[in-house]
CSV table of C-alpha atoms in Angstrom, one decimal:
chain,number,residue,atom,x,y,z
A,5,MET,CA,-38.4,-124.1,61.4
A,6,LYS,CA,-35.0,-122.5,60.9
A,7,LYS,CA,-36.7,-119.1,60.4
A,8,VAL,CA,-38.6,-119.5,63.7
A,9,ILE,CA,-35.3,-120.4,65.6
A,10,PHE,CA,-33.6,-117.5,63.9
A,11,LEU,CA,-36.3,-115.0,64.9
A,12,ILE,CA,-36.5,-116.3,68.5
A,13,SER,CA,-32.7,-116.0,68.7
A,14,ALA,CA,-32.7,-112.5,67.3
A,15,LEU,CA,-35.4,-111.5,69.7
A,16,VAL,CA,-33.5,-113.0,72.7
A,17,ILE,CA,-30.3,-111.2,71.7
A,18,THR,CA,-32.1,-107.9,71.2
A,19,ILE,CA,-33.8,-108.2,74.7
A,20,ILE,CA,-30.5,-109.0,76.3
A,21,SER,CA,-28.7,-106.2,74.5
A,22,ILE,CA,-31.4,-103.7,75.7
A,23,PHE,CA,-30.9,-104.8,79.4
A,24,VAL,CA,-27.1,-104.7,79.1
A,25,ALA,CA,-27.0,-101.3,77.4
A,26,LYS,CA,-29.7,-99.7,79.6
A,27,PRO,CA,-27.4,-98.6,82.5
A,28,TYR,CA,-24.9,-97.1,80.1
A,29,VAL,CA,-27.6,-95.2,78.2
A,30,GLU,CA,-29.1,-93.9,81.5
A,31,ALA,CA,-25.7,-92.8,82.8
A,32,TYR,CA,-25.1,-90.9,79.5
A,33,GLN,CA,-28.5,-89.3,79.6
A,34,GLU,CA,-27.9,-88.2,83.2
A,35,ARG,CA,-24.5,-86.6,82.3
A,36,GLN,CA,-26.1,-84.8,79.4
A,37,LYS,CA,-28.8,-83.4,81.6
A,38,TYR,CA,-26.1,-81.4,83.5
A,39,GLU,CA,-24.0,-80.4,80.5
A,40,PHE,CA,-23.8,-76.7,79.7
A,41,THR,CA,-21.8,-74.2,77.6
A,42,LEU,CA,-21.1,-70.9,79.4
A,43,ASP,CA,-18.7,-68.0,79.0
A,44,THR,CA,-15.6,-67.0,81.0
A,45,ILE,CA,-13.2,-64.2,80.3
A,46,ASP,CA,-10.9,-66.8,78.8
A,47,GLY,CA,-13.6,-68.3,76.5
A,48,GLU,CA,-16.4,-70.8,76.5
A,49,ILE,CA,-16.5,-73.7,78.9
A,50,LYS,CA,-18.5,-76.9,79.2
A,51,LEU,CA,-18.9,-79.2,82.1
A,52,SER,CA,-17.5,-82.0,80.0
A,53,ASP,CA,-14.2,-79.9,79.6
A,54,TYR,CA,-13.5,-81.0,83.2
A,55,ARG,CA,-13.8,-84.8,82.8
A,56,GLY,CA,-10.9,-86.2,84.8
A,57,LYS,CA,-11.5,-83.7,87.5
A,58,ALA,CA,-13.9,-83.5,90.4
A,59,VAL,CA,-16.2,-80.5,90.0
A,60,ALA,CA,-18.2,-78.4,92.4
A,61,ILE,CA,-20.8,-76.1,90.9
A,62,TYR,CA,-22.5,-73.2,92.7
A,63,PHE,CA,-25.2,-70.9,91.3
A,64,GLY,CA,-25.3,-67.3,92.6
A,65,PHE,CA,-24.4,-63.7,91.9
A,66,MET,CA,-21.6,-61.4,92.9
A,67,TYR,CA,-23.8,-58.8,94.6
A,68,CYS,CA,-25.1,-61.5,97.0
A,69,PRO,CA,-24.7,-60.3,100.5
A,70,ASP,CA,-24.5,-63.6,102.3
A,71,ALA,CA,-25.2,-67.0,100.8
A,72,CYS,CA,-22.7,-66.8,97.9
A,73,PRO,CA,-19.6,-65.4,99.6
A,74,THR,CA,-20.2,-67.6,102.7
A,75,SER,CA,-20.7,-70.8,100.6
A,76,LEU,CA,-17.6,-70.1,98.5
A,77,ALA,CA,-15.6,-69.3,101.6
A,78,LEU,CA,-16.7,-72.7,103.1
A,79,LEU,CA,-15.7,-74.5,99.9
A,80,SER,CA,-12.3,-72.7,99.9
A,81,GLU,CA,-11.8,-73.7,103.6
A,82,SER,CA,-12.6,-77.3,102.8
A,83,LEU,CA,-9.9,-77.3,100.0
A,84,LYS,CA,-7.2,-76.7,102.6
A,85,ASP,CA,-7.7,-80.3,103.8
A,86,PHE,CA,-6.4,-81.6,100.5
A,87,SER,CA,-2.9,-82.0,99.0
A,88,LYS,CA,-1.8,-79.9,96.0
A,89,GLU,CA,-2.3,-82.9,93.7
A,90,GLN,CA,-5.9,-83.4,94.9
A,91,VAL,CA,-6.7,-79.7,94.5
A,92,ASP,CA,-5.2,-79.8,91.0
A,93,ALA,CA,-7.7,-82.6,90.3
A,94,PHE,CA,-10.6,-80.3,91.4
A,95,GLN,CA,-12.5,-77.5,89.6
A,96,GLY,CA,-14.9,-75.1,91.2
A,97,ILE,CA,-17.4,-73.4,89.0
A,98,PHE,CA,-19.4,-70.4,90.1
A,99,ILE,CA,-22.3,-69.8,87.7
A,100,SER,CA,-23.6,-66.2,87.9
A,101,VAL,CA,-27.4,-66.0,87.2
A,102,ASP,CA,-27.0,-62.2,87.0
A,103,PRO,CA,-25.2,-61.5,83.7
A,104,ASP,CA,-26.4,-57.9,83.5
A,105,ARG,CA,-24.2,-56.9,86.5
A,106,ASP,CA,-21.6,-59.7,86.8
A,107,SER,CA,-19.0,-59.1,84.0
A,108,LEU,CA,-16.7,-61.9,82.9
A,109,LYS,CA,-13.7,-60.0,84.2
A,110,ASP,CA,-15.2,-59.5,87.6
A,111,LEU,CA,-16.3,-63.1,87.7
A,112,LYS,CA,-12.8,-64.3,87.1
A,113,GLU,CA,-11.6,-62.1,90.0
A,114,TYR,CA,-14.5,-63.1,92.2
A,115,GLY,CA,-13.8,-66.9,91.9
A,116,ALA,CA,-10.1,-66.5,92.3
A,117,TYR,CA,-10.6,-64.4,95.5
A,118,PHE,CA,-12.0,-67.5,97.2
A,119,ASP,CA,-9.6,-70.0,95.6
A,120,LYS,CA,-7.5,-70.2,92.4
A,121,SER,CA,-9.4,-73.4,91.5
A,122,ILE,CA,-12.8,-71.6,91.3
A,123,ILE,CA,-13.7,-70.0,88.0
A,124,GLY,CA,-16.6,-67.6,87.4
A,125,THR,CA,-18.9,-68.0,84.5
A,126,THR,CA,-22.2,-66.8,83.1
A,127,GLY,CA,-24.2,-66.9,79.9
A,128,LYS,CA,-27.3,-65.7,78.1
A,129,LYS,CA,-30.4,-65.4,80.3
A,130,ASN,CA,-32.3,-68.1,78.4
A,131,ASP,CA,-29.4,-70.5,78.7
A,132,LEU,CA,-29.0,-69.8,82.4
A,133,LYS,CA,-32.7,-70.5,83.0
A,134,LYS,CA,-32.5,-73.8,81.1
A,135,ILE,CA,-29.3,-74.8,83.0
A,136,ALA,CA,-30.8,-73.9,86.3
A,137,LYS,CA,-33.9,-75.9,85.6
A,138,ASN,CA,-31.9,-78.9,84.6
A,139,TYR,CA,-30.0,-78.7,87.9
A,140,GLY,CA,-33.2,-78.2,89.9
A,141,THR,CA,-32.1,-74.9,91.2
A,142,TYR,CA,-34.2,-71.7,91.5
A,143,TYR,CA,-33.5,-68.0,91.1
A,144,VAL,CA,-35.5,-64.9,90.5
A,145,LEU,CA,-34.3,-61.3,89.9
A,146,GLU,CA,-36.2,-59.1,92.3
A,147,LYS,CA,-36.3,-56.0,90.1
A,148,SER,CA,-38.8,-53.2,90.8
A,149,SER,CA,-38.5,-52.1,87.2
A,150,PRO,CA,-36.5,-53.1,84.1
A,151,GLU,CA,-34.1,-50.2,84.8
A,152,ASP,CA,-33.5,-51.2,88.5
A,153,LYS,CA,-29.8,-51.8,89.1
A,154,LEU,CA,-30.0,-52.2,92.9
A,155,TYR,CA,-32.0,-55.5,93.0
A,156,ASN,CA,-31.6,-58.7,94.9
A,157,VAL,CA,-31.5,-62.2,93.4
A,158,ALA,CA,-33.4,-64.7,95.4
A,159,HIS,CA,-31.8,-68.1,94.8
A,160,THR,CA,-31.3,-71.6,96.2
A,161,SER,CA,-27.9,-72.3,97.7
A,162,TYR,CA,-26.4,-75.7,96.7
A,163,PHE,CA,-23.2,-77.2,95.7
A,164,TYR,CA,-23.5,-79.8,92.9
A,165,ILE,CA,-20.5,-82.2,93.3
A,166,PHE,CA,-19.5,-84.2,90.2
A,167,ASP,CA,-17.1,-87.1,90.1
A,168,LYS,CA,-14.2,-87.3,87.6
A,169,GLN,CA,-16.4,-89.1,85.0
A,170,GLY,CA,-18.9,-86.2,85.0
A,171,ASN,CA,-21.6,-88.0,87.1
A,172,LEU,CA,-23.5,-86.0,89.8
A,173,SER,CA,-22.2,-87.5,93.1
A,174,THR,CA,-24.1,-85.3,95.6
A,175,LYS,CA,-25.9,-82.1,96.2
A,176,LEU,CA,-25.0,-80.2,99.3
A,177,ARG,CA,-26.6,-77.1,100.9
A,178,GLY,CA,-24.5,-74.0,100.4
A,179,PHE,CA,-24.1,-73.4,104.1
A,180,THR,CA,-22.7,-76.9,104.6
A,181,SER,CA,-19.7,-77.0,107.0
A,182,PRO,CA,-16.2,-77.3,105.5
A,183,SER,CA,-15.9,-80.8,107.0
A,184,GLU,CA,-19.0,-82.0,105.2
A,185,ILE,CA,-17.8,-80.5,101.9
A,186,THR,CA,-14.4,-82.2,102.5
A,187,GLU,CA,-16.1,-85.6,103.0
A,188,ALA,CA,-18.2,-85.1,99.8
A,189,LEU,CA,-15.0,-84.1,97.8
A,190,LYS,CA,-13.0,-87.1,99.2
A,191,LYS,CA,-15.5,-89.4,97.6
A,192,VAL,CA,-14.8,-87.9,94.1
A,193,LEU,CA,-11.1,-87.0,94.4
């Protein structure tokens, strides 16, 4: 009889533990989905390096004629609505999906051109494909030949806004107005 009571008690405790732990496990798995390691001129970065800061991530390429510069300019404009302390608690990350043309040095300058809180990063092609897939973003290099250097990159245009704990808070279209970006950032700053 004691064995039956012990087994039932153990089963009940196990079931309760599973239900209590489930939200924590799911939150951890969701954060890991968006984790990455990429290169900057100053070394490797990971999304988790910025825990404690709100983060906005944008995928693009430096030769982009419209979506990338416009979206980053809109982000920069939205940052003007925040105090210095709030901006210090923010990190913008521009992920270039065109590592053949976008050098780490140029990416650093490109991000800083829009705002000092925006860093430029890229990585190996296979890593970029995996990261883009995890984020649900799309891009394709529209090359006419492997030697083509004057190609376009078709890509989706979204900001991925993360809270200070590294959880995805919202996904905004790149051409979102500064006021909408400001509202999304207010929720995480």
